[in-house]
Tab-separated table of C-alpha atoms in Angstrom:
chain	number	residue	atom	x	y	z
A	1	UNK	CA	22.785	86.558	40.570
A	2	UNK	CA	24.105	86.105	44.087
A	3	UNK	CA	26.804	84.224	45.981
A	4	UNK	CA	26.514	82.388	49.127
A	5	UNK	CA	27.876	83.814	52.288
A	6	UNK	CA	29.218	82.236	55.367
A	7	UNK	CA	26.317	83.355	57.345
A	8	UNK	CA	24.025	81.420	54.841
A	9	UNK	CA	22.690	84.371	53.168
A	10	UNK	CA	23.642	86.065	49.889
A	11	UNK	CA	24.892	89.313	48.728
A	12	UNK	CA	23.120	90.596	45.762
A	13	UNK	CA	24.899	92.133	42.833
A	14	UNK	CA	22.192	94.734	42.097
A	15	UNK	CA	22.777	98.559	42.452
A	16	UNK	CA	20.597	100.480	45.207
A	17	UNK	CA	20.702	97.091	47.284
A	18	UNK	CA	20.557	98.060	50.933
A	19	UNK	CA	23.045	95.308	51.726
A	20	UNK	CA	25.550	96.841	49.070
A	21	UNK	CA	25.059	100.242	50.732
A	22	UNK	CA	26.074	98.596	54.009
A	23	UNK	CA	29.108	97.133	52.561
A	24	UNK	CA	30.161	100.154	50.808
A	25	UNK	CA	29.637	102.135	53.974
A	26	UNK	CA	31.925	99.617	56.057
A	27	UNK	CA	34.787	99.860	53.274
A	28	UNK	CA	34.626	103.602	53.155
A	29	UNK	CA	35.253	103.617	57.001
A	30	UNK	CA	38.208	101.216	56.561
A	31	UNK	CA	39.481	103.173	53.991
A	32	UNK	CA	39.071	106.458	55.736
A	33	UNK	CA	40.901	105.287	58.923
A	34	UNK	CA	42.999	102.083	58.346
A	35	UNK	CA	43.184	99.919	61.117
A	36	UNK	CA	39.767	100.718	62.578
A	37	UNK	CA	37.903	98.061	64.570
A	38	UNK	CA	34.682	96.430	63.653
A	39	UNK	CA	33.022	97.644	66.783
A	40	UNK	CA	34.120	101.318	65.949
A	41	UNK	CA	32.721	100.979	62.450
A	42	UNK	CA	29.279	99.521	63.642
A	43	UNK	CA	28.976	102.323	66.244
A	44	UNK	CA	29.646	105.057	63.521
A	45	UNK	CA	27.305	103.577	61.050
A	46	UNK	CA	24.486	102.559	63.562
A	47	UNK	CA	24.927	98.973	62.723
A	48	UNK	CA	23.860	96.142	65.238
A	49	UNK	CA	26.775	93.774	66.252
A	50	UNK	CA	24.927	90.984	64.224
A	51	UNK	CA	24.662	93.191	61.173
A	52	UNK	CA	28.215	94.203	61.164
A	53	UNK	CA	29.467	90.609	61.593
A	54	UNK	CA	27.201	89.522	58.830
A	55	UNK	CA	28.467	92.206	56.291
A	56	UNK	CA	32.249	91.824	57.279
A	57	UNK	CA	31.870	88.000	56.546
A	58	UNK	CA	30.388	88.540	53.125
A	59	UNK	CA	33.273	91.051	52.428
A	60	UNK	CA	35.726	88.885	53.566
A	61	UNK	CA	34.302	86.105	51.190
A	62	UNK	CA	34.424	88.390	48.211
A	63	UNK	CA	38.110	89.338	49.282
A	64	UNK	CA	37.430	92.851	49.894
A	65	UNK	CA	38.185	92.750	53.618
A	66	UNK	CA	40.420	91.057	56.196
A	67	UNK	CA	39.814	90.702	59.965
A	68	UNK	CA	42.475	90.308	62.533
A	69	UNK	CA	42.085	90.305	66.344
A	70	UNK	CA	42.166	93.807	67.830
A	71	UNK	CA	44.185	93.921	71.152
A	72	UNK	CA	42.301	93.508	74.189
A	73	UNK	CA	40.963	96.627	75.861
A	74	UNK	CA	38.977	96.195	79.119
A	75	UNK	CA	35.632	94.349	79.505
A	76	UNK	CA	33.241	93.361	76.526
A	77	UNK	CA	33.380	91.172	73.565
A	78	UNK	CA	36.407	91.081	71.523
A	79	UNK	CA	36.336	92.851	68.158
A	80	UNK	CA	38.690	92.786	65.133
A	81	UNK	CA	40.699	95.147	63.085
A	82	UNK	CA	39.545	95.690	59.412
A	83	UNK	CA	41.961	95.998	56.541
A	84	UNK	CA	42.438	95.022	52.907
A	85	UNK	CA	42.223	91.573	51.812
A	86	UNK	CA	45.613	90.167	50.780
A	87	UNK	CA	43.753	88.967	47.498
A	88	UNK	CA	41.540	92.057	47.215
A	89	UNK	CA	41.331	94.790	44.522
A	90	UNK	CA	44.406	97.109	43.742
A	91	UNK	CA	44.926	100.309	41.756
A	92	UNK	CA	48.060	101.115	39.933
A	93	UNK	CA	49.149	104.725	40.402
A	94	UNK	CA	51.745	106.733	38.478
A	95	UNK	CA	53.426	110.042	39.376
A	96	UNK	CA	54.784	111.235	35.994
A	97	UNK	CA	56.919	114.247	36.745
A	98	UNK	CA	59.425	116.544	34.732
A	99	UNK	CA	62.344	114.472	35.716
A	100	UNK	CA	61.198	111.104	36.640
A	101	UNK	CA	58.283	108.734	37.225
A	102	UNK	CA	57.341	106.391	40.030
A	103	UNK	CA	54.709	103.661	39.614
A	104	UNK	CA	52.792	102.390	42.648
A	105	UNK	CA	50.014	100.007	43.627
A	106	UNK	CA	47.567	100.383	46.515
A	107	UNK	CA	45.029	98.481	48.054
A	108	UNK	CA	41.804	99.551	49.574
A	109	UNK	CA	43.526	101.155	52.481
A	110	UNK	CA	44.728	103.770	50.040
A	111	UNK	CA	48.446	103.544	50.895
A	112	UNK	CA	50.782	103.391	47.895
A	113	UNK	CA	53.563	101.114	47.670
A	114	UNK	CA	56.241	102.330	44.899
A	115	UNK	CA	57.171	99.312	42.677
A	116	UNK	CA	59.352	101.125	40.045
A	117	UNK	CA	60.968	104.582	39.928
A	118	UNK	CA	63.239	106.022	37.297
A	119	UNK	CA	64.760	109.283	35.849
A	120	UNK	CA	63.850	110.032	32.206
A	121	UNK	CA	66.466	109.217	29.871
A	122	UNK	CA	65.241	112.152	27.691
A	123	UNK	CA	61.826	113.683	27.855
A	124	UNK	CA	60.824	112.845	24.377
A	125	UNK	CA	57.034	111.554	24.854
A	126	UNK	CA	57.268	108.627	22.949
A	127	UNK	CA	60.352	107.363	25.061
A	128	UNK	CA	58.820	108.369	28.357
A	129	UNK	CA	55.403	106.940	27.622
A	130	UNK	CA	56.995	103.732	26.417
A	131	UNK	CA	59.051	103.451	29.740
A	132	UNK	CA	56.278	104.103	32.046
A	133	UNK	CA	54.060	101.595	29.948
A	134	UNK	CA	56.472	98.933	30.877
A	135	UNK	CA	56.362	99.790	34.581
A	136	UNK	CA	52.685	99.656	34.490
A	137	UNK	CA	52.372	96.209	32.680
A	138	UNK	CA	54.795	94.547	35.026
A	139	UNK	CA	52.577	95.980	37.778
A	140	UNK	CA	49.423	94.614	35.869
A	141	UNK	CA	50.920	91.327	35.138
A	142	UNK	CA	51.822	90.765	38.864
A	143	UNK	CA	48.463	91.744	40.274
A	144	UNK	CA	46.276	90.366	37.173
A	145	UNK	CA	42.518	91.032	37.232
A	146	UNK	CA	42.856	92.338	40.773
A	147	UNK	CA	43.886	95.788	38.955
A	148	UNK	CA	40.709	97.861	38.910
A	149	UNK	CA	42.137	101.133	37.638
A	150	UNK	CA	45.400	102.702	36.374
A	151	UNK	CA	45.602	106.306	37.705
A	152	UNK	CA	48.270	108.783	36.706
A	153	UNK	CA	49.178	112.147	37.970
A	154	UNK	CA	51.096	113.996	35.439
A	155	UNK	CA	52.944	117.570	35.553
A	156	UNK	CA	50.682	118.902	32.530
A	157	UNK	CA	47.519	120.581	31.787
A	158	UNK	CA	44.608	117.929	31.659
A	159	UNK	CA	41.488	118.351	29.643
A	160	UNK	CA	38.545	115.539	29.304
A	161	UNK	CA	41.053	113.238	30.828
A	162	UNK	CA	43.717	113.689	28.317
A	163	UNK	CA	47.139	115.695	28.308
A	164	UNK	CA	46.357	118.920	26.469
A	165	UNK	CA	49.904	120.589	27.255
A	166	UNK	CA	52.783	120.054	29.520
A	167	UNK	CA	55.302	123.140	29.921
A	168	UNK	CA	57.223	121.253	32.269
A	169	UNK	CA	57.772	118.172	30.116
A	170	UNK	CA	57.904	120.105	26.589
A	171	UNK	CA	55.014	118.289	25.410
A	172	UNK	CA	51.817	119.385	23.560
A	173	UNK	CA	48.752	116.969	23.459
A	174	UNK	CA	49.974	113.427	24.389
A	175	UNK	CA	47.790	110.239	24.480
A	176	UNK	CA	48.522	108.040	27.609
A	177	UNK	CA	46.368	105.264	26.394
A	178	UNK	CA	49.317	103.116	25.869
A	179	UNK	CA	49.881	103.001	29.427
A	180	UNK	CA	47.141	100.433	29.834
A	181	UNK	CA	48.148	96.978	28.723
A	182	UNK	CA	44.649	95.470	28.914
A	183	UNK	CA	41.735	97.308	27.496
A	184	UNK	CA	39.556	96.355	30.314
A	185	UNK	CA	41.324	98.312	32.780
A	186	UNK	CA	40.002	101.868	32.901
A	187	UNK	CA	42.767	104.807	32.802
A	188	UNK	CA	42.446	108.049	34.846
A	189	UNK	CA	44.461	111.046	34.103
A	190	UNK	CA	45.005	114.010	36.377
A	191	UNK	CA	47.075	117.035	37.023
A	192	UNK	CA	49.569	116.219	39.630
A	193	UNK	CA	49.066	119.339	41.774
A	194	UNK	CA	45.284	118.831	41.738
A	195	UNK	CA	45.412	115.222	42.983
A	196	UNK	CA	48.177	116.342	45.630
A	197	UNK	CA	45.404	118.712	46.829
A	198	UNK	CA	42.906	116.178	46.908
A	199	UNK	CA	45.102	113.898	49.083
A	200	UNK	CA	45.736	117.180	51.526
A	201	UNK	CA	42.096	117.755	51.921
A	202	UNK	CA	41.308	113.854	52.656
A	203	UNK	CA	44.062	112.583	54.838
A	204	UNK	CA	46.845	115.422	55.049
A	205	UNK	CA	47.435	118.960	56.276
A	206	UNK	CA	43.672	120.271	55.599
A	207	UNK	CA	41.733	117.098	56.476
A	208	UNK	CA	38.395	118.134	57.855
A	209	UNK	CA	38.358	121.625	56.083
A	210	UNK	CA	35.459	122.233	53.710
A	211	UNK	CA	37.281	124.732	51.489
A	212	UNK	CA	41.103	124.251	50.792
A	213	UNK	CA	43.398	126.048	48.610
A	214	UNK	CA	46.457	123.690	47.811
A	215	UNK	CA	49.529	125.364	46.012
A	216	UNK	CA	52.813	123.773	45.032
A	217	UNK	CA	55.888	124.873	43.349
A	218	UNK	CA	57.897	122.443	41.107
A	219	UNK	CA	58.609	123.638	37.801
A	220	UNK	CA	56.384	126.724	37.776
A	221	UNK	CA	53.098	126.974	40.442
A	222	UNK	CA	50.140	124.379	40.246
A	223	UNK	CA	47.447	123.815	42.560
A	224	UNK	CA	43.619	123.381	43.122
A	225	UNK	CA	40.735	124.579	45.016
A	226	UNK	CA	39.136	121.555	46.841
A	227	UNK	CA	35.539	121.883	47.959
A	228	UNK	CA	34.297	119.132	50.307
A	229	UNK	CA	36.970	116.820	49.226
A	230	UNK	CA	36.412	117.413	45.448
A	231	UNK	CA	38.653	119.442	43.243
A	232	UNK	CA	37.194	122.434	41.256
A	233	UNK	CA	38.316	121.391	37.937
A	234	UNK	CA	36.463	123.615	35.479
A	235	UNK	CA	34.365	122.871	32.334
A	236	UNK	CA	37.058	120.394	30.800
A	237	UNK	CA	39.060	119.602	33.789
A	238	UNK	CA	41.738	122.168	33.173
A	239	UNK	CA	41.022	124.167	36.207
A	240	UNK	CA	43.742	124.974	38.782
A	241	UNK	CA	46.465	126.229	36.305
A	242	UNK	CA	47.629	128.986	38.828
A	243	UNK	CA	51.016	129.441	37.553
A	244	UNK	CA	49.455	130.755	34.034
A	245	UNK	CA	47.690	133.790	35.650
A	246	UNK	CA	49.328	137.066	34.425
A	247	UNK	CA	50.906	137.722	37.971
A	248	UNK	CA	54.354	137.971	36.427
A	249	UNK	CA	56.547	140.130	34.152
A	250	UNK	CA	54.661	140.762	30.751
A	251	UNK	CA	58.112	140.901	29.000
A	252	UNK	CA	58.349	137.092	29.517
A	253	UNK	CA	57.059	134.566	27.244
A	254	UNK	CA	56.035	131.290	28.942
A	255	UNK	CA	56.558	127.957	27.304
A	256	UNK	CA	52.885	127.705	27.383
A	257	UNK	CA	52.441	130.415	24.801
A	258	UNK	CA	51.067	133.108	27.296
A	259	UNK	CA	52.913	136.214	28.586
A	260	UNK	CA	53.459	137.376	32.147
A	261	UNK	CA	52.848	133.826	33.618
A	262	UNK	CA	53.378	133.646	37.417
A	263	UNK	CA	55.057	130.444	36.768
A	264	UNK	CA	58.219	132.299	35.601
A	265	UNK	CA	58.717	134.424	38.794
A	266	UNK	CA	58.495	131.792	41.434
A	267	UNK	CA	60.709	128.791	40.673
A	268	UNK	CA	64.196	128.067	39.746
A	269	UNK	CA	64.073	129.777	36.519
A	270	UNK	CA	63.369	133.068	38.326
A	271	UNK	CA	66.171	132.515	40.986
A	272	UNK	CA	68.666	131.951	38.097
A	273	UNK	CA	67.512	134.798	36.285
A	274	UNK	CA	67.802	137.042	39.238
A	275	UNK	CA	71.460	135.801	39.615
A	276	UNK	CA	72.220	136.096	36.037
A	277	UNK	CA	72.580	132.458	35.282
A	278	UNK	CA	71.147	130.645	32.119
A	279	UNK	CA	67.786	128.931	32.558
A	280	UNK	CA	68.470	125.664	34.421
A	281	UNK	CA	67.462	122.488	32.627
A	282	UNK	CA	65.845	121.192	35.962
A	283	UNK	CA	64.417	124.115	37.670
A	284	UNK	CA	63.462	122.227	40.731
A	285	UNK	CA	67.084	120.909	41.296
A	286	UNK	CA	68.400	124.477	40.766
A	287	UNK	CA	66.172	125.933	43.259
A	288	UNK	CA	66.796	123.373	45.842
A	289	UNK	CA	70.600	123.959	45.431
A	290	UNK	CA	69.984	127.712	45.863
A	291	UNK	CA	68.055	127.285	48.876
A	292	UNK	CA	71.030	125.187	50.372
A	293	UNK	CA	73.479	127.811	49.370
A	294	UNK	CA	71.744	130.775	51.052
A	295	UNK	CA	73.573	131.016	54.295
A	296	UNK	CA	76.796	131.818	52.678
A	297	UNK	CA	75.888	133.706	49.481
A	298	UNK	CA	74.285	137.134	49.934
A	299	UNK	CA	73.321	137.369	46.083
A	300	UNK	CA	71.296	134.078	46.469
A	301	UNK	CA	69.671	135.246	49.708
A	302	UNK	CA	68.463	138.388	47.602
A	303	UNK	CA	67.116	136.420	44.750
A	304	UNK	CA	65.373	133.891	47.019
A	305	UNK	CA	63.983	136.870	48.998
A	306	UNK	CA	62.576	138.280	45.863
A	307	UNK	CA	60.904	135.095	44.689
A	308	UNK	CA	59.285	134.534	47.785
A	309	UNK	CA	57.839	138.106	47.690
A	310	UNK	CA	56.406	137.397	44.376
A	311	UNK	CA	55.034	134.067	45.158
A	312	UNK	CA	53.351	135.455	48.415
A	313	UNK	CA	51.854	138.463	46.493
A	314	UNK	CA	50.209	135.985	43.925
A	315	UNK	CA	48.981	133.763	46.839
A	316	UNK	CA	47.485	136.576	48.347
A	317	UNK	CA	45.288	137.293	45.161
A	318	UNK	CA	44.215	133.644	45.071
A	319	UNK	CA	43.103	133.992	48.816
A	320	UNK	CA	41.324	137.043	47.956
A	321	UNK	CA	39.618	135.478	45.052
A	322	UNK	CA	38.942	131.991	46.481
A	323	UNK	CA	38.222	132.479	50.208
A	324	UNK	CA	39.790	129.086	51.351
A	325	UNK	CA	39.583	128.077	54.944
A	326	UNK	CA	43.290	126.593	54.792
A	327	UNK	CA	46.157	126.898	52.484
A	328	UNK	CA	48.396	124.072	52.017
A	329	UNK	CA	51.824	124.434	50.564
A	330	UNK	CA	53.452	121.469	48.634
A	331	UNK	CA	56.694	120.877	46.881
A	332	UNK	CA	59.218	123.779	47.043
A	333	UNK	CA	56.616	126.312	48.202
A	334	UNK	CA	57.102	125.535	51.926
A	335	UNK	CA	60.742	125.555	51.816
A	336	UNK	CA	60.688	128.920	49.910
A	337	UNK	CA	58.415	130.410	52.549
A	338	UNK	CA	60.640	129.148	55.266
A	339	UNK	CA	63.790	130.540	53.554
A	340	UNK	CA	62.669	133.932	53.328
A	341	UNK	CA	59.918	133.921	56.022
A	342	UNK	CA	59.891	137.615	56.852
A	343	UNK	CA	59.559	138.782	53.112
A	344	UNK	CA	56.887	136.203	52.491
A	345	UNK	CA	54.677	137.172	55.494
A	346	UNK	CA	54.976	140.772	54.626
A	347	UNK	CA	54.175	140.242	50.876
A	348	UNK	CA	51.311	138.146	51.836
A	349	UNK	CA	49.766	140.724	54.285
A	350	UNK	CA	50.227	143.405	51.655
A	351	UNK	CA	48.417	141.559	49.140
A	352	UNK	CA	45.187	140.590	51.333
A	353	UNK	CA	42.201	142.706	51.399
A	354	UNK	CA	41.891	144.742	54.437
A	355	UNK	CA	39.146	142.854	55.994
A	356	UNK	CA	41.108	139.588	55.704
A	357	UNK	CA	44.143	140.729	57.580
A	358	UNK	CA	43.054	140.233	61.242
A	359	UNK	CA	41.873	136.694	60.385
A	360	UNK	CA	43.635	135.396	57.256
A	361	UNK	CA	43.414	131.558	56.577
A	362	UNK	CA	46.208	129.352	58.170
A	363	UNK	CA	49.031	128.977	55.491
A	364	UNK	CA	50.499	125.325	56.243
A	365	UNK	CA	53.063	122.895	54.788
A	366	UNK	CA	51.476	119.973	53.171
A	367	UNK	CA	51.811	116.794	55.201
A	368	UNK	CA	52.361	114.280	52.415
A	369	UNK	CA	55.266	115.704	50.810
A	370	UNK	CA	56.396	114.081	47.386
A	371	UNK	CA	53.852	111.383	47.874
A	372	UNK	CA	50.899	113.912	47.540
A	373	UNK	CA	50.309	113.202	43.808
A	374	UNK	CA	50.492	109.429	44.263
A	375	UNK	CA	48.136	109.624	47.189
A	376	UNK	CA	45.707	111.663	45.171
A	377	UNK	CA	45.854	109.391	42.008
A	378	UNK	CA	45.041	106.494	44.557
A	379	UNK	CA	42.212	108.423	45.967
A	380	UNK	CA	40.419	109.190	42.959
A	381	UNK	CA	40.666	105.685	41.677
A	382	UNK	CA	39.297	104.262	44.810
A	383	UNK	CA	36.501	106.783	44.573
A	384	UNK	CA	35.484	105.293	41.153
A	385	UNK	CA	35.912	101.582	42.503
A	386	UNK	CA	33.771	102.193	45.797
A	387	UNK	CA	30.562	102.430	44.217
A	388	UNK	CA	27.744	99.896	43.943
A	389	UNK	CA	28.523	99.223	40.224
A	390	UNK	CA	32.169	98.826	41.154
A	391	UNK	CA	31.680	96.460	43.913
A	392	UNK	CA	29.135	94.560	41.939
A	393	UNK	CA	31.681	94.147	38.987
A	394	UNK	CA	34.287	92.772	41.318
A	395	UNK	CA	31.751	90.468	42.998
A	396	UNK	CA	30.591	88.981	39.843
A	397	UNK	CA	34.158	88.473	38.691
A	398	UNK	CA	34.889	86.476	41.830
A	399	UNK	CA	31.656	84.486	41.465
A	400	UNK	CA	32.914	83.648	37.977
A	401	UNK	CA	36.059	81.930	39.361
A	402	UNK	CA	33.810	79.459	41.117
């Protein structure tokens, strides 16, 4: 099966075809650097001008790529800027957090555009899943068969692509299959902190670093170890549950069922406990309010200082065990460090093995902020689409329209 190209040739739908490999390489460069020129891509990939022109013409015909004239820059032939086709494939991404959700769509440049966002009326699983499913259905109705994947980042432990447990949401096993309105659209489910780490390693604060430790604080601690752009997820996908390491008080029982979880010593629940307040319904909002009150309240300063020290001590243990090149801090982790910088620095240094102290890995703020999980959900979906099989399926569908 083939489809005619403007150059008079055809683009085979078979996998392992050299022309598909060239097309994939061009699309991956466009994704890696949105706004890249055709001339720059040709140079990086070692393509002749004629080959680059032919490949991009075929990708335009298949609604996979659009070209616009590049700004003139000196002598030489004019080139074009590569971008996603306005009728091209998209992925729907959902960031499902303790208090709210966001539903977004992204084209092949990987930039999520939020379509709907809403605070949960309550956290009952059926209510939340039903509300999010409506948002996903609206997106799928809007974009039709352009939607290739629905990708969900969720504040939960994920095993085998399913929610096993969510201490943040108060859920045990929950099936998210109802989020996909059409059976032909694959569903991907990942832990939100893991996906944020993927995004930081690809296009954020740790881009270009081979081994990245991403740690975030929202309700408890989450994170992941990224090696060459891929998360180390363990046998079943549940790796990276750093918050459930026994770095905390063994007298405290975590909602996950274990005792002594680090989670309970580093977020808004810990600050409230140190201040003698009842456990907050929303630990994230409580912690943010406490950070804002530090300047005028010595008790709050003391509580935050203690939590920052407990966080840094555990982080040092992770650095000792995992040997990252860079540590990125997401969510409330960076504001917590900044609010109690001397205590954090001292506790981190104290916890490092002696040989690491002279040259510890940089600890930097995550660049993508609250959008990290959305970017990560988009990234893993585009990884799945930008394969020979994924392009062949898209091209076959385009040919079927004719």
